[in-house]
Coordinates of C-alpha atoms in Angstrom, one line a residue:
Chain A
M54 CA -45.9 10.3 8.5
S55 CA -44.9 9.4 4.9
A56 CA -47.6 11.1 2.9
R57 CA -49.7 14.2 3.5
H58 CA -52.7 12.9 5.3
P59 CA -55.5 15.2 6.5
E60 CA -55.6 15.6 10.3
V61 CA -58.0 13.5 12.3
P62 CA -60.7 16.0 13.5
G63 CA -60.8 16.7 17.2
D64 CA -59.4 18.8 20.1
K65 CA -56.1 18.1 21.8
T66 CA -56.4 15.6 24.6
G67 CA -57.5 17.2 27.8
T68 CA -55.7 16.9 31.2
A69 CA -58.5 14.9 32.9
T70 CA -58.5 12.4 30.1
S71 CA -54.7 12.1 30.3
V72 CA -54.9 11.5 34.0
V73 CA -57.3 8.6 33.5
E74 CA -55.2 7.1 30.8
T75 CA -52.0 7.2 32.9
A76 CA -53.9 5.6 35.8
A77 CA -55.2 2.9 33.4
A78 CA -51.9 2.1 32.0
A79 CA -50.4 1.6 35.4
V80 CA -53.0 -0.8 36.8
Q81 CA -54.6 -2.7 33.9
K82 CA -53.7 -5.9 32.2
F83 CA -52.7 -5.5 28.6
G84 CA -52.2 -9.2 27.8
P85 CA -52.8 -9.2 24.0
I86 CA -51.1 -5.9 23.5
N87 CA -48.0 -7.0 25.3
N88 CA -47.9 -10.0 23.0
M89 CA -47.1 -7.8 20.0
H90 CA -43.4 -8.1 19.5
Q91 CA -42.6 -7.2 16.0
H92 CA -42.9 -4.4 13.4
L93 CA -43.0 -5.2 9.7
C94 CA -43.3 -2.6 6.9
A95 CA -44.9 -3.6 3.6
F96 CA -47.3 -2.4 1.0
H97 CA -50.9 -3.3 0.4
F98 CA -53.2 -2.4 -2.5
Y99 CA -57.0 -2.5 -2.7
A100 CA -58.3 -5.9 -3.9
H101 CA -60.4 -4.2 -6.6
D102 CA -57.8 -1.5 -7.5
M103 CA -54.1 -2.2 -7.7
K104 CA -53.3 1.4 -8.5
R105 CA -54.3 2.4 -5.0
Q106 CA -51.4 1.4 -2.8
V107 CA -50.7 2.0 0.9
E108 CA -47.6 1.8 3.0
A109 CA -48.7 -0.7 5.8
H110 CA -46.9 -0.9 9.1
H111 CA -47.8 -4.2 10.7
F112 CA -47.4 -4.7 14.5
C113 CA -47.6 -8.5 15.0
G114 CA -47.9 -11.1 17.7
H115 CA -48.0 -14.9 17.5
Q116 CA -51.0 -17.0 18.5
N117 CA -48.7 -19.9 17.9
E118 CA -45.9 -20.9 15.5
E119 CA -48.3 -20.9 12.6
V120 CA -50.7 -18.0 13.2
R121 CA -49.8 -14.3 13.7
Q122 CA -52.2 -11.4 14.2
C123 CA -51.2 -7.9 13.2
L124 CA -52.5 -4.4 13.7
I125 CA -51.9 -2.2 10.7
Y126 CA -51.0 1.4 11.0
D127 CA -50.2 4.0 8.4
G128 CA -46.9 4.9 10.0
P129 CA -44.5 3.9 12.8
E130 CA -45.1 6.9 15.1
S131 CA -47.3 7.0 18.2
D132 CA -49.9 9.1 16.5
A133 CA -50.2 6.7 13.5
R134 CA -53.7 5.8 12.4
L135 CA -54.9 2.3 13.0
I136 CA -56.1 1.4 9.5
G137 CA -56.6 -2.3 9.5
V138 CA -55.7 -5.8 10.5
E139 CA -53.8 -8.7 9.0
Y140 CA -53.7 -12.4 9.9
I141 CA -50.8 -14.5 8.8
I142 CA -50.9 -18.3 8.6
S143 CA -48.6 -21.1 7.5
E144 CA -49.0 -22.8 4.2
A145 CA -50.2 -25.9 6.0
L146 CA -53.1 -24.0 7.6
F147 CA -53.9 -22.1 4.4
L148 CA -54.4 -25.4 2.6
T149 CA -57.1 -26.4 5.2
L150 CA -59.2 -23.3 4.5
P151 CA -62.4 -23.8 2.6
D152 CA -61.9 -23.1 -1.1
K153 CA -64.3 -20.1 -0.9
E154 CA -62.1 -18.5 1.7
K155 CA -58.8 -18.9 0.0
P156 CA -59.2 -16.0 -2.5
L157 CA -59.4 -13.6 0.4
W158 CA -55.8 -14.5 1.4
H159 CA -52.6 -13.3 -0.4
S160 CA -49.2 -14.9 -0.7
H161 CA -46.1 -13.3 0.7
E162 CA -43.3 -14.9 -1.4
Y163 CA -42.8 -12.0 -3.7
E164 CA -42.9 -9.3 -1.1
V165 CA -40.3 -11.0 1.0
K166 CA -38.0 -12.1 -1.8
S167 CA -38.1 -8.7 -3.5
G168 CA -37.0 -7.0 -0.3
L169 CA -40.1 -4.8 -0.1
L170 CA -41.3 -6.3 3.1
F171 CA -38.9 -5.6 6.0
M172 CA -38.5 -5.2 9.7
P173 CA -37.4 -1.6 10.5
A174 CA -34.2 -1.4 12.6
M175 CA -33.6 -5.2 12.7
P176 CA -30.2 -6.4 11.8
G177 CA -30.3 -8.2 8.4
P178 CA -29.2 -11.7 9.4
I179 CA -31.7 -11.8 12.2
E180 CA -34.5 -10.3 10.2
R181 CA -33.9 -12.9 7.5
Q182 CA -34.4 -15.8 9.8
D183 CA -38.0 -14.7 10.3
L184 CA -38.5 -13.5 6.7
A185 CA -37.6 -16.9 5.4
K186 CA -40.6 -18.3 7.3
L187 CA -42.9 -15.5 6.2
A188 CA -42.1 -16.1 2.6
Q189 CA -44.0 -19.3 2.8
T190 CA -47.1 -17.9 4.6
Y191 CA -50.4 -16.4 3.5
G192 CA -52.1 -13.3 4.8
K193 CA -55.6 -11.9 5.1
A194 CA -55.5 -8.1 5.2
I195 CA -58.6 -5.9 5.8
H196 CA -58.4 -2.1 6.0
F197 CA -61.1 0.1 7.5
W198 CA -59.6 3.6 6.8
Q199 CA -58.8 4.7 3.3
V200 CA -56.1 7.2 4.2
D201 CA -54.8 7.1 0.6
R202 CA -57.9 8.9 -0.7
G203 CA -57.6 11.6 1.9
D204 CA -60.2 10.3 4.4
N205 CA -59.6 11.9 7.8
L206 CA -61.9 9.3 9.4
P207 CA -62.5 5.6 8.9
L208 CA -65.4 6.0 6.5
G209 CA -67.3 3.5 4.4
L210 CA -66.9 -0.3 4.2
P211 CA -64.0 -2.6 5.1
Q212 CA -61.7 -3.2 2.2
I213 CA -60.0 -6.5 1.4
M214 CA -56.4 -5.8 0.6
M215 CA -53.9 -7.6 -1.5
A216 CA -50.1 -7.8 -1.5
L217 CA -47.6 -7.4 -4.3
T218 CA -47.0 -10.5 -6.4
R219 CA -44.5 -9.4 -9.0
D220 CA -42.2 -6.7 -10.3
G221 CA -43.8 -3.7 -11.9
Q222 CA -46.8 -3.4 -9.6
L223 CA -45.5 -1.1 -6.9
H224 CA -45.5 2.7 -7.6
D225 CA -41.9 3.8 -7.8
H226 CA -42.4 6.9 -5.7
L227 CA -43.7 4.8 -2.8
S228 CA -40.7 2.4 -2.8
K229 CA -38.2 5.3 -3.1
D230 CA -39.8 7.1 -0.2
V231 CA -39.7 4.1 2.1
E232 CA -36.1 3.3 1.2
K233 CA -35.1 6.9 2.1
R234 CA -37.0 7.1 5.3
F235 CA -36.0 3.7 6.7
N236 CA -32.5 3.7 5.1
V237 CA -33.0 0.4 3.3
N238 CA -32.1 -0.8 -0.1
F239 CA -34.6 -3.1 -1.7
N240 CA -32.4 -4.3 -4.5
E241 CA -29.6 -5.2 -2.1
E242 CA -32.0 -7.0 0.1
R243 CA -33.4 -9.0 -2.9
E244 CA -29.9 -10.4 -3.4
N245 CA -29.5 -11.2 0.2
R246 CA -32.8 -13.1 0.1
A247 CA -32.3 -15.0 -3.1
Y248 CA -32.0 -18.2 -1.2
M249 CA -35.4 -18.0 0.3
K250 CA -38.2 -20.3 -0.9
G251 CA -41.9 -19.6 -1.3
P252 CA -44.7 -22.1 -0.3
E253 CA -43.6 -25.8 -0.7
H254 CA -46.6 -26.5 -2.9
G255 CA -46.2 -23.3 -4.9
I256 CA -48.5 -20.3 -4.6
H257 CA -52.1 -21.7 -4.5
P258 CA -54.1 -20.7 -7.6
L259 CA -57.1 -19.7 -5.4
A260 CA -55.0 -17.2 -3.3
N261 CA -54.6 -13.6 -4.3
G262 CA -58.3 -13.2 -5.2
A263 CA -58.0 -16.2 -7.4
G264 CA -56.5 -13.7 -9.9
K265 CA -59.6 -11.5 -9.8
G266 CA -60.5 -8.3 -8.0
L267 CA -62.6 -8.4 -4.8
Q268 CA -65.0 -5.8 -3.6
T269 CA -67.1 -5.4 -0.4
V270 CA -70.8 -4.6 -0.7
L271 CA -73.2 -3.6 2.0
R272 CA -76.5 -5.5 2.2
E273 CA -79.5 -4.6 4.4
V274 CA -81.0 -7.7 6.2
D275 CA -83.9 -8.3 8.5
C276 CA -83.0 -8.6 12.2
K277 CA -83.3 -12.2 13.3
P278 CA -86.7 -13.9 13.8
Q279 CA -85.8 -14.3 17.6
A280 CA -86.6 -10.6 17.7
A281 CA -90.2 -11.2 16.7
A282 CA -90.6 -13.9 19.4
A283 CA -88.9 -11.6 21.9
A284 CA -91.2 -8.7 21.2
T285 CA -93.5 -9.7 24.0
P286 CA -94.9 -7.2 26.6
A287 CA -92.3 -5.7 29.0
G288 CA -91.7 -7.8 32.1
A289 CA -92.8 -11.1 30.4
S290 CA -89.2 -12.4 30.3
A291 CA -88.0 -13.6 33.7
T292 CA -84.3 -13.4 32.8
R293 CA -84.2 -9.6 32.2
V294 CA -81.8 -7.9 34.5
F295 CA -82.0 -4.3 33.2
V296 CA -85.2 -2.5 32.6
Chain B
M62 CA -67.7 -15.4 -2.6
A63 CA -68.0 -14.6 1.2
S64 CA -70.7 -13.0 3.3
S65 CA -70.6 -11.9 6.9
D66 CA -73.9 -13.6 7.6
E67 CA -73.0 -16.9 6.0
K68 CA -71.4 -19.7 7.8
P69 CA -68.1 -20.6 6.2
G70 CA -67.2 -24.1 5.0
P71 CA -65.9 -26.7 7.4
M72 CA -62.3 -26.9 8.5
P73 CA -60.5 -29.9 9.9
G74 CA -59.4 -30.1 13.5
P75 CA -61.1 -29.8 16.9
E76 CA -63.8 -27.2 17.3
G77 CA -63.0 -23.8 18.7
S78 CA -59.3 -23.9 19.1
T79 CA -56.8 -22.0 16.9
P80 CA -55.0 -24.6 14.8
G81 CA -51.2 -24.5 14.6
K82 CA -48.1 -25.8 16.3
A83 CA -46.8 -24.3 19.6
M84 CA -44.3 -21.5 19.4
T85 CA -40.7 -22.8 18.9
T86 CA -37.9 -21.5 21.1
G87 CA -36.3 -20.1 17.9
Q88 CA -39.3 -18.0 17.2
R89 CA -39.5 -16.8 20.8
I90 CA -35.9 -15.6 20.6
L91 CA -36.6 -13.8 17.3
D92 CA -39.6 -12.1 18.8
K93 CA -37.6 -11.1 21.9
G94 CA -34.9 -9.7 19.7
A95 CA -37.4 -7.6 17.7
Q96 CA -39.0 -6.3 20.9
I97 CA -35.7 -5.1 22.2
V98 CA -34.6 -3.4 19.0
Q99 CA -37.8 -2.1 17.5
S100 CA -39.7 0.9 18.9
L101 CA -43.3 -0.3 18.5
K102 CA -44.6 3.2 19.2
P103 CA -48.2 2.9 18.1
I104 CA -48.6 -0.1 20.4
K105 CA -47.1 1.7 23.3
H106 CA -49.7 4.5 22.8
I107 CA -52.5 2.1 23.7
S108 CA -53.6 3.3 27.1
Q109 CA -56.8 1.7 28.4
H110 CA -58.5 -1.6 28.5
A111 CA -62.3 -1.8 28.5
C112 CA -64.6 -4.8 28.6
T113 CA -68.1 -4.6 27.2
F114 CA -70.5 -6.5 24.9
A115 CA -71.6 -6.3 21.3
F116 CA -74.0 -7.9 18.9
Y117 CA -73.7 -8.8 15.2
A118 CA -75.6 -6.2 13.1
H119 CA -77.0 -9.0 10.9
D120 CA -78.0 -11.2 14.0
L121 CA -78.9 -9.5 17.2
S122 CA -79.3 -12.8 19.0
R123 CA -75.5 -13.3 18.9
H124 CA -73.9 -11.6 21.8
I125 CA -70.2 -11.4 22.4
Q126 CA -68.0 -10.1 25.2
T127 CA -65.3 -7.8 23.9
H128 CA -62.0 -6.4 25.1
H129 CA -61.2 -3.1 23.7
F130 CA -57.7 -1.6 24.0
L131 CA -58.1 2.1 23.5
S132 CA -55.6 4.4 21.9
R133 CA -56.4 8.1 21.8
L134 CA -55.4 10.3 18.9
N135 CA -57.1 13.4 20.3
Q136 CA -59.8 14.4 22.7
D137 CA -62.5 13.3 20.2
F138 CA -61.1 10.2 18.6
L139 CA -60.2 6.8 19.8
Q140 CA -59.0 3.7 17.9
C141 CA -59.3 0.3 19.5
P142 CA -58.1 -3.2 18.6
V143 CA -60.7 -5.5 19.9
Y144 CA -59.9 -9.0 21.4
D145 CA -62.0 -11.9 22.8
S146 CA -60.2 -11.8 26.1
D147 CA -57.5 -9.8 28.0
S148 CA -55.0 -12.7 28.1
S149 CA -51.8 -12.8 26.0
D150 CA -53.3 -15.5 23.8
A151 CA -56.5 -13.5 23.1
R152 CA -57.7 -13.6 19.5
L153 CA -57.9 -10.3 17.6
I154 CA -61.5 -10.1 16.6
G155 CA -61.8 -6.6 15.1
I156 CA -61.4 -2.9 15.4
E157 CA -63.6 -0.2 16.8
Y158 CA -63.3 3.5 16.3
I159 CA -64.9 6.0 18.7
I160 CA -65.8 9.6 17.9
S161 CA -67.4 12.5 19.7
E162 CA -70.9 13.6 19.0
W163 CA -70.0 16.7 17.0
I164 CA -67.8 14.7 14.6
F165 CA -70.5 12.1 14.2
E166 CA -73.1 14.8 13.4
A167 CA -71.0 16.0 10.5
L168 CA -71.0 12.6 8.8
P169 CA -73.4 11.9 5.9
A170 CA -76.5 9.9 6.8
E171 CA -75.4 6.9 4.9
E172 CA -72.2 6.7 6.9
Q173 CA -74.0 7.3 10.3
K174 CA -76.0 4.1 9.8
L175 CA -72.8 2.1 10.3
W176 CA -72.2 3.7 13.7
H177 CA -73.8 2.9 17.1
S178 CA -74.3 5.0 20.3
H179 CA -72.7 4.3 23.7
A180 CA -74.9 5.9 26.2
Y181 CA -76.9 2.9 27.3
E182 CA -73.9 0.6 27.4
I183 CA -72.2 2.9 29.8
E184 CA -75.1 3.8 32.1
S185 CA -76.1 0.2 32.4
G186 CA -72.6 -0.8 33.6
L187 CA -71.9 -3.1 30.6
W188 CA -68.8 -1.1 29.7
I189 CA -66.2 -1.4 32.4
N190 CA -62.5 -0.7 32.7
P191 CA -61.2 -3.8 34.6
G192 CA -58.8 -3.0 37.4
M193 CA -59.7 0.7 37.5
A194 CA -61.6 2.3 40.4
E195 CA -65.1 3.4 39.4
T196 CA -64.3 7.0 40.5
I197 CA -61.5 7.2 38.0
Q198 CA -63.4 5.4 35.3
K199 CA -66.3 7.9 35.7
L200 CA -64.1 10.8 34.6
E201 CA -63.8 9.3 31.2
L202 CA -67.2 7.6 31.0
R203 CA -68.9 11.0 31.1
N204 CA -67.3 11.8 27.7
L205 CA -67.7 8.3 26.3
A206 CA -71.4 8.2 27.1
K207 CA -71.8 10.8 24.3
T208 CA -69.7 9.1 21.7
Y209 CA -70.5 6.9 18.7
G210 CA -68.6 3.8 17.7
K211 CA -68.0 1.9 14.5
F212 CA -67.0 -1.7 15.1
W213 CA -66.0 -4.2 12.4
C214 CA -65.5 -7.8 13.5
T215 CA -63.0 -9.9 11.5
W216 CA -63.1 -13.2 13.4
Q217 CA -66.4 -14.7 14.4
V218 CA -65.1 -16.8 17.3
D219 CA -68.5 -17.2 18.9
R220 CA -69.7 -19.4 16.0
G221 CA -66.6 -21.6 16.3
D222 CA -64.5 -20.3 13.5
K223 CA -61.0 -21.7 14.0
L224 CA -59.4 -18.9 12.0
P225 CA -60.7 -15.5 10.8
L226 CA -63.0 -16.6 8.0
G227 CA -65.4 -14.9 5.7
A228 CA -66.3 -11.3 5.2
P229 CA -65.9 -8.7 8.0
A230 CA -69.1 -8.2 10.0
L231 CA -70.6 -4.9 11.3
M232 CA -71.3 -4.9 15.1
V233 CA -73.8 -2.9 17.1
S234 CA -74.1 -2.0 20.7
P235 CA -76.6 -3.0 23.4
Q236 CA -79.6 -0.7 23.8
A237 CA -82.5 -0.2 26.2
E238 CA -85.0 -2.4 24.5
I239 CA -85.7 -6.1 24.3
M240 CA -83.7 -6.9 21.2
G241 CA -80.8 -4.8 22.6
L242 CA -80.4 -6.5 26.0
V243 CA -77.3 -8.6 26.7
N244 CA -77.9 -12.2 27.7
P245 CA -77.7 -11.9 31.5
E246 CA -75.6 -15.1 31.9
L247 CA -72.8 -13.4 30.0
I248 CA -72.9 -10.5 32.3
V249 CA -72.9 -12.6 35.4
K250 CA -69.9 -14.6 34.1
R251 CA -68.0 -11.4 33.3
D252 CA -68.8 -9.7 36.6
E253 CA -67.6 -12.8 38.5
K254 CA -64.3 -12.8 36.6
Y255 CA -63.7 -9.1 37.4
R256 CA -65.2 -9.3 40.9
I257 CA -67.7 -6.5 40.3
T258 CA -71.4 -6.2 40.9
S259 CA -73.4 -4.7 38.1
E260 CA -75.9 -3.1 40.5
D261 CA -73.1 -1.2 42.2
V262 CA -71.6 -0.2 38.9
I263 CA -75.0 1.1 37.6
E264 CA -75.5 3.1 40.9
S265 CA -72.1 4.7 40.6
R266 CA -73.0 5.8 37.0
A267 CA -76.2 7.4 38.0
G268 CA -74.9 10.9 37.5
I269 CA -73.7 10.4 34.0
E270 CA -75.5 12.6 31.5
E271 CA -77.1 11.2 28.5
P272 CA -76.7 12.9 25.2
E273 CA -79.6 15.3 24.6
T274 CA -80.6 13.3 21.5
I275 CA -79.2 10.2 20.0
S276 CA -79.0 10.5 16.2
L277 CA -81.8 8.8 14.3
H278 CA -79.4 7.3 11.9
A279 CA -77.1 5.6 14.4
D280 CA -78.3 2.2 15.8
H281 CA -80.0 1.7 12.4
W282 CA -81.8 -1.5 13.6
R283 CA -83.7 0.3 16.3
N284 CA -85.6 2.5 13.9
T285 CA -85.9 0.2 11.0
G286 CA -85.7 -3.4 12.3
K287 CA -83.0 -3.9 9.7
G288 CA -79.3 -4.9 10.1
F289 CA -76.4 -5.0 7.7
A290 CA -74.3 -7.8 6.2
I291 CA -71.2 -7.5 4.1
D292 CA -70.6 -9.5 0.9
V293 CA -67.3 -9.9 -0.8
V294 CA -67.8 -10.2 -4.5
Q295 CA -65.6 -10.8 -7.5
T296 CA -65.0 -7.9 -9.8
E297 CA -62.6 -6.7 -12.5
M298 CA -59.4 -5.4 -10.8
K299 CA -58.2 -2.0 -12.0
S300 CA -54.5 -2.6 -12.5
G301 CA -51.5 -1.2 -14.2
A302 CA -49.5 -4.4 -14.2
P303 CA -50.2 -8.1 -14.6
F304 CA -51.8 -9.9 -11.6
P305 CA -51.2 -12.2 -9.8

């Protein structure tokens, strides 16, 4: 684990539980999980507060050539906390998004070209083949667990996250820590990636929060009107299966 | 800017399917290479598949079937990516966290309102572990029946969204009252796929103990008739450097 995070509360996993989980793993279909083929390490910050930055380990699978789905963990180990999700789409698909949606997505050009986004343990030339594609994509990242503020549980509301877009944004200590732990050199990688291009049409002005901060807010709402219609005496509905 | 209870604007292309070209051979080779070289430890730690149902906290009439892939951090905490099927092309629709009763009870009331109870879902056979014998499932279900979950949905596939659009939505669990009952057609379809009979499942779960009390703050809609929606709003960003 990179930073000091408080322990998730709870007892050590019991034997009976372990038995069940071993049995499950042997017999069950894990289709979507087996589709996750790739580990990317990058940094996110909160869309309303650039100063709060998080090391984000993405475990990604392809829906197709233009759409990836990623689980985001706070580290690469088996006990890492699942802190969020990210979806990654091609520039072509991004351009088809409704304009109101575009600000929730961030560009990847800077992260890739600066070297800050990398695939741990992958040989450079192979890694760069995929990164060249990623440099032209857009991502939508949502975090549910604010480990950077010391939360030992996923408290509060989901947070829209953004990605780095220029030099000077990332906290020095975070980049040095990652370089050390993963034995990478961001400046060297930047040179290796100089040939890569960002989106064909340039970074869309509505991406990256349209240049503004984004915050999530909770709103209480009435349960749907169908509920009022459905509140008839018990047994009146013929389709009920469970009493 | 975006709200979980607001339909997003239109997108081109046929309804329902995820847009995008098919995977190229080149990409498959890259992925295979990564899979061989990278350790992917957190993914390998995922140990159980469960299939159940959930409703949107802002619209209890919208029922979805969910596929949870559970990963246990300790005896009292599970973290689960949630998909819309168990196939390799399943869409990632959200994340659910599951905690034991005693951890839930220590949460502030405002936080508890975002969580839901699991007892009914398990006793009524809605929650199943496909492929696993009921006898084995039951060992775990006794514990799960007393847990609470927090489930955020990031892709509203049931309303036809081709991509994950809008604000994340809070989800809630089925409960033993009219508004909390799952559409029986969905259950029949699910049972057919996994070749189970709900009546048999319910019978085998008869011995499972309910929690003594279910917190008044969980399942917020039951006591208040109110759900929750999430809005994403523009604000000033706190920053130490120019953006974007």
